[in-house]
Short mmCIF file of C-alpha atoms in Angstrom, two decimals:
data_model
loop_
_atom_site.label_atom_id
_atom_site.label_comp_id
_atom_site.label_asym_id
_atom_site.label_seq_id
_atom_site.Cartn_x
_atom_site.Cartn_y
_atom_site.Cartn_z
CA MET A 1 64.95 -59.14 -55.15
CA ALA A 2 65.90 -59.51 -51.59
CA ILE A 3 66.74 -55.86 -51.31
CA LEU A 4 63.22 -54.85 -52.65
CA ASP A 5 61.49 -57.09 -50.15
CA SER A 6 63.55 -55.50 -47.49
CA GLU A 7 62.75 -52.07 -48.47
CA SER A 8 59.01 -52.82 -48.67
CA ALA A 9 59.00 -54.36 -45.20
CA GLN A 10 60.90 -51.12 -43.95
CA LYS A 11 58.19 -48.85 -45.61
CA ASN A 12 55.40 -50.99 -44.07
CA ARG A 13 57.07 -50.70 -40.69
CA LEU A 14 57.46 -46.92 -40.99
CA ARG A 15 53.64 -46.69 -42.08
CA PHE A 16 52.66 -48.71 -38.96
CA LEU A 17 54.65 -46.60 -36.69
CA ASN A 18 53.28 -43.54 -38.21
CA ARG A 19 49.61 -44.79 -37.70
CA ALA A 20 50.57 -45.60 -34.16
CA SER A 21 51.96 -42.19 -33.55
CA LYS A 22 48.92 -40.46 -34.91
CA SER A 23 46.65 -42.79 -32.76
CA VAL A 24 48.48 -41.89 -29.76
CA SER A 25 48.32 -38.14 -30.41
CA THR A 26 44.51 -38.24 -30.85
CA GLY A 27 44.12 -40.17 -27.66
CA ASP A 28 46.28 -37.61 -25.79
CA ALA A 29 44.18 -34.83 -27.16
CA LEU A 30 40.99 -36.38 -26.02
CA ALA A 31 42.44 -37.01 -22.46
CA LEU A 32 43.43 -33.48 -22.23
CA PHE A 33 40.08 -32.24 -23.49
CA ALA A 34 38.41 -34.59 -20.80
CA LEU A 35 40.71 -33.38 -18.19
CA GLY A 36 39.98 -29.65 -18.99
CA THR A 37 36.27 -30.17 -18.95
CA PHE A 38 36.51 -31.91 -15.66
CA GLY A 39 38.49 -28.91 -14.42
CA LEU A 40 35.86 -26.37 -15.68
CA HIS A 41 33.06 -28.45 -14.04
CA LEU A 42 34.91 -28.42 -10.68
CA ILE A 43 35.36 -24.74 -10.86
CA THR A 44 31.74 -24.08 -11.79
CA PHE A 45 30.86 -26.25 -8.68
CA PHE A 46 32.93 -24.21 -6.37
CA ILE A 47 31.51 -20.92 -7.87
CA LEU A 48 27.95 -22.43 -7.23
CA LEU A 49 28.99 -23.16 -3.70
CA LEU A 50 30.11 -19.75 -3.10
CA LEU A 51 26.80 -18.21 -4.62
CA TYR A 52 24.80 -20.45 -2.47
CA GLY A 53 26.62 -19.29 0.50
CA SER A 54 26.06 -15.72 -0.40
CA TYR A 55 22.41 -16.18 -1.06
CA SER A 56 21.92 -18.14 2.15
CA GLN A 57 23.61 -15.08 4.21
CA LEU A 58 21.38 -12.73 2.16
CA ASN A 59 18.26 -14.52 3.13
CA LYS A 60 19.13 -14.38 6.71
CA LYS A 61 19.83 -10.83 6.65
CA ALA A 62 17.14 -8.53 7.95
CA PRO A 63 15.68 -6.37 5.40
CA PRO A 64 16.39 -2.67 5.42
CA SER A 65 14.13 -0.91 7.95
CA LEU A 66 15.11 2.70 7.13
CA VAL A 67 14.01 4.68 3.98
CA GLN A 68 15.14 8.20 3.22
CA LEU A 69 12.46 10.33 1.64
CA GLU A 70 13.12 12.93 -0.97
CA THR A 71 12.54 15.51 1.63
CA GLY A 72 15.77 14.22 3.45
CA LYS A 73 13.79 12.78 6.29
CA SER A 74 14.21 9.16 7.21
CA ILE A 75 11.40 6.91 8.37
CA LYS A 76 11.37 3.29 9.63
CA VAL A 77 9.53 0.69 7.53
CA ALA A 78 8.49 -2.89 7.83
CA PRO A 79 7.86 -5.53 5.14
CA ILE A 80 4.17 -6.46 5.02
CA GLY A 81 1.96 -8.13 2.30
CA SER A 82 0.18 -5.88 -0.07
CA LEU A 83 -3.13 -6.59 1.61
CA GLU A 84 -1.82 -6.10 5.11
CA ARG A 85 -2.16 -3.03 7.23
CA THR A 86 -0.90 -2.50 10.69
CA PRO A 87 -3.72 -1.90 13.57
CA GLN A 88 -2.07 1.47 14.09
CA VAL A 89 -2.29 2.65 10.52
CA ILE A 90 -6.03 1.36 10.59
CA LEU A 91 -6.93 3.16 13.57
CA ARG A 92 -5.20 6.47 12.54
CA PHE A 93 -7.14 6.30 9.26
CA VAL A 94 -10.48 5.79 10.77
CA SER A 95 -9.83 8.28 13.46
CA ASP A 96 -8.70 11.03 11.07
CA THR A 97 -11.19 10.41 8.52
CA MET A 98 -14.12 10.37 10.80
CA THR A 99 -12.88 13.52 12.73
CA LEU A 100 -12.46 15.42 9.45
CA MET A 101 -15.89 14.28 8.12
CA MET A 102 -18.13 14.96 11.24
CA ASN A 103 -16.54 18.05 12.72
CA TRP A 104 -18.49 20.98 11.33
CA SER A 105 -17.07 24.30 12.69
CA GLY A 106 -18.38 26.46 9.82
CA THR A 107 -14.73 27.32 8.66
CA LEU A 108 -12.62 25.99 5.93
CA PRO A 109 -9.73 23.43 6.89
CA PRO A 110 -6.58 25.68 7.12
CA SER A 111 -3.88 25.05 4.46
CA THR A 112 -1.53 27.91 5.60
CA VAL A 113 -0.50 29.52 8.94
CA GLU A 114 -2.43 32.65 8.06
CA GLU A 115 -5.55 30.64 7.55
CA ALA A 116 -5.07 28.74 10.92
CA ALA A 117 -4.85 32.13 12.56
CA LYS A 118 -7.81 33.60 10.76
CA PRO A 119 -10.16 30.93 9.46
CA LYS A 120 -12.16 31.48 6.46
CA PRO A 121 -15.95 30.96 6.56
CA ASP A 122 -16.99 27.56 5.02
CA PRO A 123 -19.48 28.12 2.14
CA GLY A 124 -19.95 24.38 1.91
CA VAL A 125 -20.16 22.15 -1.01
CA ASN A 126 -23.45 21.70 -2.86
CA ILE A 127 -24.30 18.24 -3.74
CA SER A 128 -27.87 18.98 -5.01
CA ASN A 129 -29.36 16.76 -7.59
CA ARG A 130 -32.97 16.20 -8.87
CA GLU A 131 -33.99 14.38 -5.56
CA PHE A 132 -31.81 16.61 -3.01
CA ARG A 133 -32.12 20.14 -3.87
CA SER A 134 -29.96 22.84 -2.16
CA SER A 135 -28.31 20.20 -0.23
CA LYS A 136 -24.85 21.11 1.32
CA ILE A 137 -22.04 19.33 3.27
CA THR A 138 -19.17 21.03 4.85
CA SER A 139 -15.88 21.31 2.73
CA ALA A 140 -13.96 19.30 5.34
CA ALA A 141 -16.75 16.35 4.89
CA TRP A 142 -16.57 16.55 1.11
CA GLN A 143 -12.71 16.35 1.42
CA ALA A 144 -12.85 13.24 3.80
CA SER A 145 -15.44 11.62 1.48
CA TYR A 146 -12.64 10.62 -0.96
CA ALA A 147 -11.59 8.04 1.69
CA LEU A 148 -14.88 6.32 1.03
CA SER A 149 -15.42 3.55 -1.63
CA GLU A 150 -16.87 4.96 -4.87
CA ASP A 151 -20.05 2.75 -4.58
CA PHE A 152 -20.72 3.86 -0.98
CA ARG A 153 -19.64 7.50 -1.13
CA LYS A 154 -22.63 8.90 -3.07
CA GLU A 155 -25.22 7.52 -0.73
CA PHE A 156 -23.40 8.54 2.36
CA LEU A 157 -23.05 12.11 1.17
CA LYS A 158 -26.72 12.40 0.65
CA ALA A 159 -27.39 11.04 4.13
CA LEU A 160 -24.88 13.45 5.61
CA ALA A 161 -26.39 16.42 3.80
CA ALA A 162 -29.82 15.60 5.32
CA ILE A 163 -28.52 15.80 8.88
CA THR A 164 -26.16 18.87 8.36
CA PRO A 165 -27.79 21.95 9.98
CA SER A 166 -27.98 24.86 7.71
CA GLY A 167 -26.74 27.09 10.58
CA VAL A 168 -23.26 25.64 10.05
CA PHE A 169 -22.74 27.64 6.87
CA GLN A 170 -24.14 30.84 8.67
CA GLY A 171 -21.72 30.50 11.49
CA LYS A 172 -24.67 29.90 13.90
CA THR A 173 -24.11 26.24 14.70
CA GLN A 174 -21.19 23.97 15.36
CA VAL A 175 -21.02 20.14 15.54
CA VAL A 176 -18.02 18.37 17.15
CA LEU A 177 -17.39 14.71 17.08
CA VAL A 178 -16.12 13.51 20.50
CA PRO A 179 -14.74 9.81 20.12
CA LEU A 180 -15.09 7.96 23.44
CA SER A 181 -13.64 4.73 22.19
CA ILE A 182 -12.17 3.38 19.05
CA GLN A 183 -11.48 -0.39 19.42
CA SER A 184 -8.66 -2.33 17.78
CA PRO A 185 -9.59 -3.30 14.25
CA ILE A 186 -11.11 -6.90 13.61
CA LYS A 187 -10.01 -8.86 10.78
CA ILE A 188 -13.01 -10.26 8.94
CA ALA A 189 -11.48 -11.29 5.63
CA GLU A 190 -8.12 -10.90 3.70
CA GLY A 191 -7.49 -7.26 3.51
CA LYS A 192 -10.72 -6.29 5.22
CA TRP A 193 -11.27 -5.10 8.80
CA LYS A 194 -14.05 -3.58 11.02
CA VAL A 195 -13.67 -1.00 13.68
CA LYS A 196 -16.11 -0.18 16.49
CA MET A 197 -16.33 3.47 17.49
CA VAL A 198 -18.29 4.77 20.29
CA ALA A 199 -18.59 8.63 20.10
CA ASN A 200 -20.79 11.57 20.67
CA LEU A 201 -21.87 14.33 18.26
CA THR A 202 -22.14 17.56 20.27
CA ILE A 203 -24.26 20.32 18.54
CA VAL A 204 -23.82 23.93 19.92
CA ALA A 205 -25.86 26.74 18.70
CA GLN A 206 -25.67 30.54 19.26
CA ASP A 207 -28.87 30.55 21.20
CA SER A 208 -27.96 27.73 23.46
CA ASN A 209 -24.63 27.35 25.23
CA LEU A 210 -25.54 24.00 26.75
CA GLY A 211 -25.57 22.17 23.51
CA GLU A 212 -27.17 18.91 22.52
CA THR A 213 -25.51 15.46 22.53
CA ILE A 214 -26.24 12.66 20.02
CA GLN A 215 -24.81 9.25 20.32
CA PHE A 216 -22.79 8.42 17.37
CA ASN A 217 -21.89 4.69 17.79
CA LYS A 218 -20.69 2.88 14.50
CA GLU A 219 -19.24 -0.16 13.07
CA ILE A 220 -16.85 1.07 10.31
CA PHE A 221 -15.80 -1.38 7.73
CA VAL A 222 -12.35 -0.94 6.10
CA ARG A 223 -10.44 -2.55 3.27
CA ALA A 224 -7.07 -2.25 1.90
CA VAL A 225 -6.56 -0.71 -1.69
CA VAL A 226 -3.69 0.16 -3.91
CA PRO A 227 -2.33 3.64 -2.66
CA PRO A 228 -2.02 6.30 -5.55
CA GLU A 229 1.50 7.10 -6.72
CA SER A 230 3.22 10.00 -5.02
CA PRO A 231 2.83 13.10 -7.35
CA ASN A 232 5.40 15.62 -7.59
CA GLN A 233 3.30 18.81 -7.57
CA VAL A 234 -0.41 18.66 -7.51
CA ASP A 235 -3.16 21.03 -6.14
CA GLY A 236 -6.86 21.11 -6.08
CA LEU A 237 -9.02 18.00 -6.23
CA ALA A 238 -5.97 15.71 -7.18
CA ALA A 239 -4.09 16.85 -4.01
CA VAL A 240 -7.21 16.11 -1.97
CA ILE A 241 -7.74 12.56 -3.37
CA TYR A 242 -4.04 11.68 -2.84
CA GLN A 243 -3.99 12.97 0.68
CA MET A 244 -7.09 10.87 1.75
CA ARG A 245 -5.98 7.67 -0.15
CA ALA A 246 -2.35 7.67 0.75
CA SER A 247 -2.68 5.13 3.47
CA GLY A 248 -3.87 2.63 1.05
CA LEU A 249 -7.14 2.14 2.77
CA GLU A 250 -10.91 2.90 2.13
CA ILE A 251 -14.30 2.84 4.02
CA TYR A 252 -16.75 0.90 2.32
CA ALA A 253 -19.59 0.55 4.81
CA ILE A 254 -20.67 2.38 8.07
CA ARG A 255 -23.63 0.91 9.98
CA ASP A 256 -25.00 1.50 13.53
CA LEU A 257 -23.29 -0.20 16.45
CA ALA A 258 -25.69 -2.56 18.29
CA GLN A 259 -25.95 -1.89 21.89
CA GLU A 260 -24.54 -4.86 23.73
CA ASN A 261 -24.90 -3.86 27.38
CA LEU A 262 -27.06 -1.21 29.27
#
């Protein structure tokens, strides 16, 4: 009987030790898991610090200012907002558009070296309708008119046709725009500017070499628009529209410039 009690006590002691051993193993596993998790968090923390440092350096780095075109040429660029345009771009746009629109030489704008050496006569572009029959404007003015907003373009072309001498299309009359002053653009709203231009229109006819000068002082209102995507190969009307709207600007109004001082 004593022997049985001794064996039973021994078995109970072994069971207790076995449970204790299992309990210690589970605790060790949890400790190792916690230690591993802490190590991973520590590594992640250092990686985030490195990424933050890299982003900080990238933020301080100046944006690229040189862009290479498909033609192989490189141009300098500057980061600006979608509704922002530099004063130089606005002045260039206004000057080029008004010069192309108001210079009536009686010849077509040259597109090749041969045409520049031997210009072709300008037959004009007919914009006649029920109200304005047999109304013509020069081909250059028609081309430049695509720099105008759509709601302003039609009315402006009617007014332009009314003052275009018929002798221009017969090679008897020439009209030249002579800009005297084009002031820096004045911002009037977000993405909108006005430019004051003081100029003369000089009209020269075959029977009068002295010519006639008419004041052409205007306030030109310009706004930013989304420029068209650069086409690969286009011609005709599509090429004309792209050329006139490539700067991302359009003229939406022109009015007489009030005379400030005598």
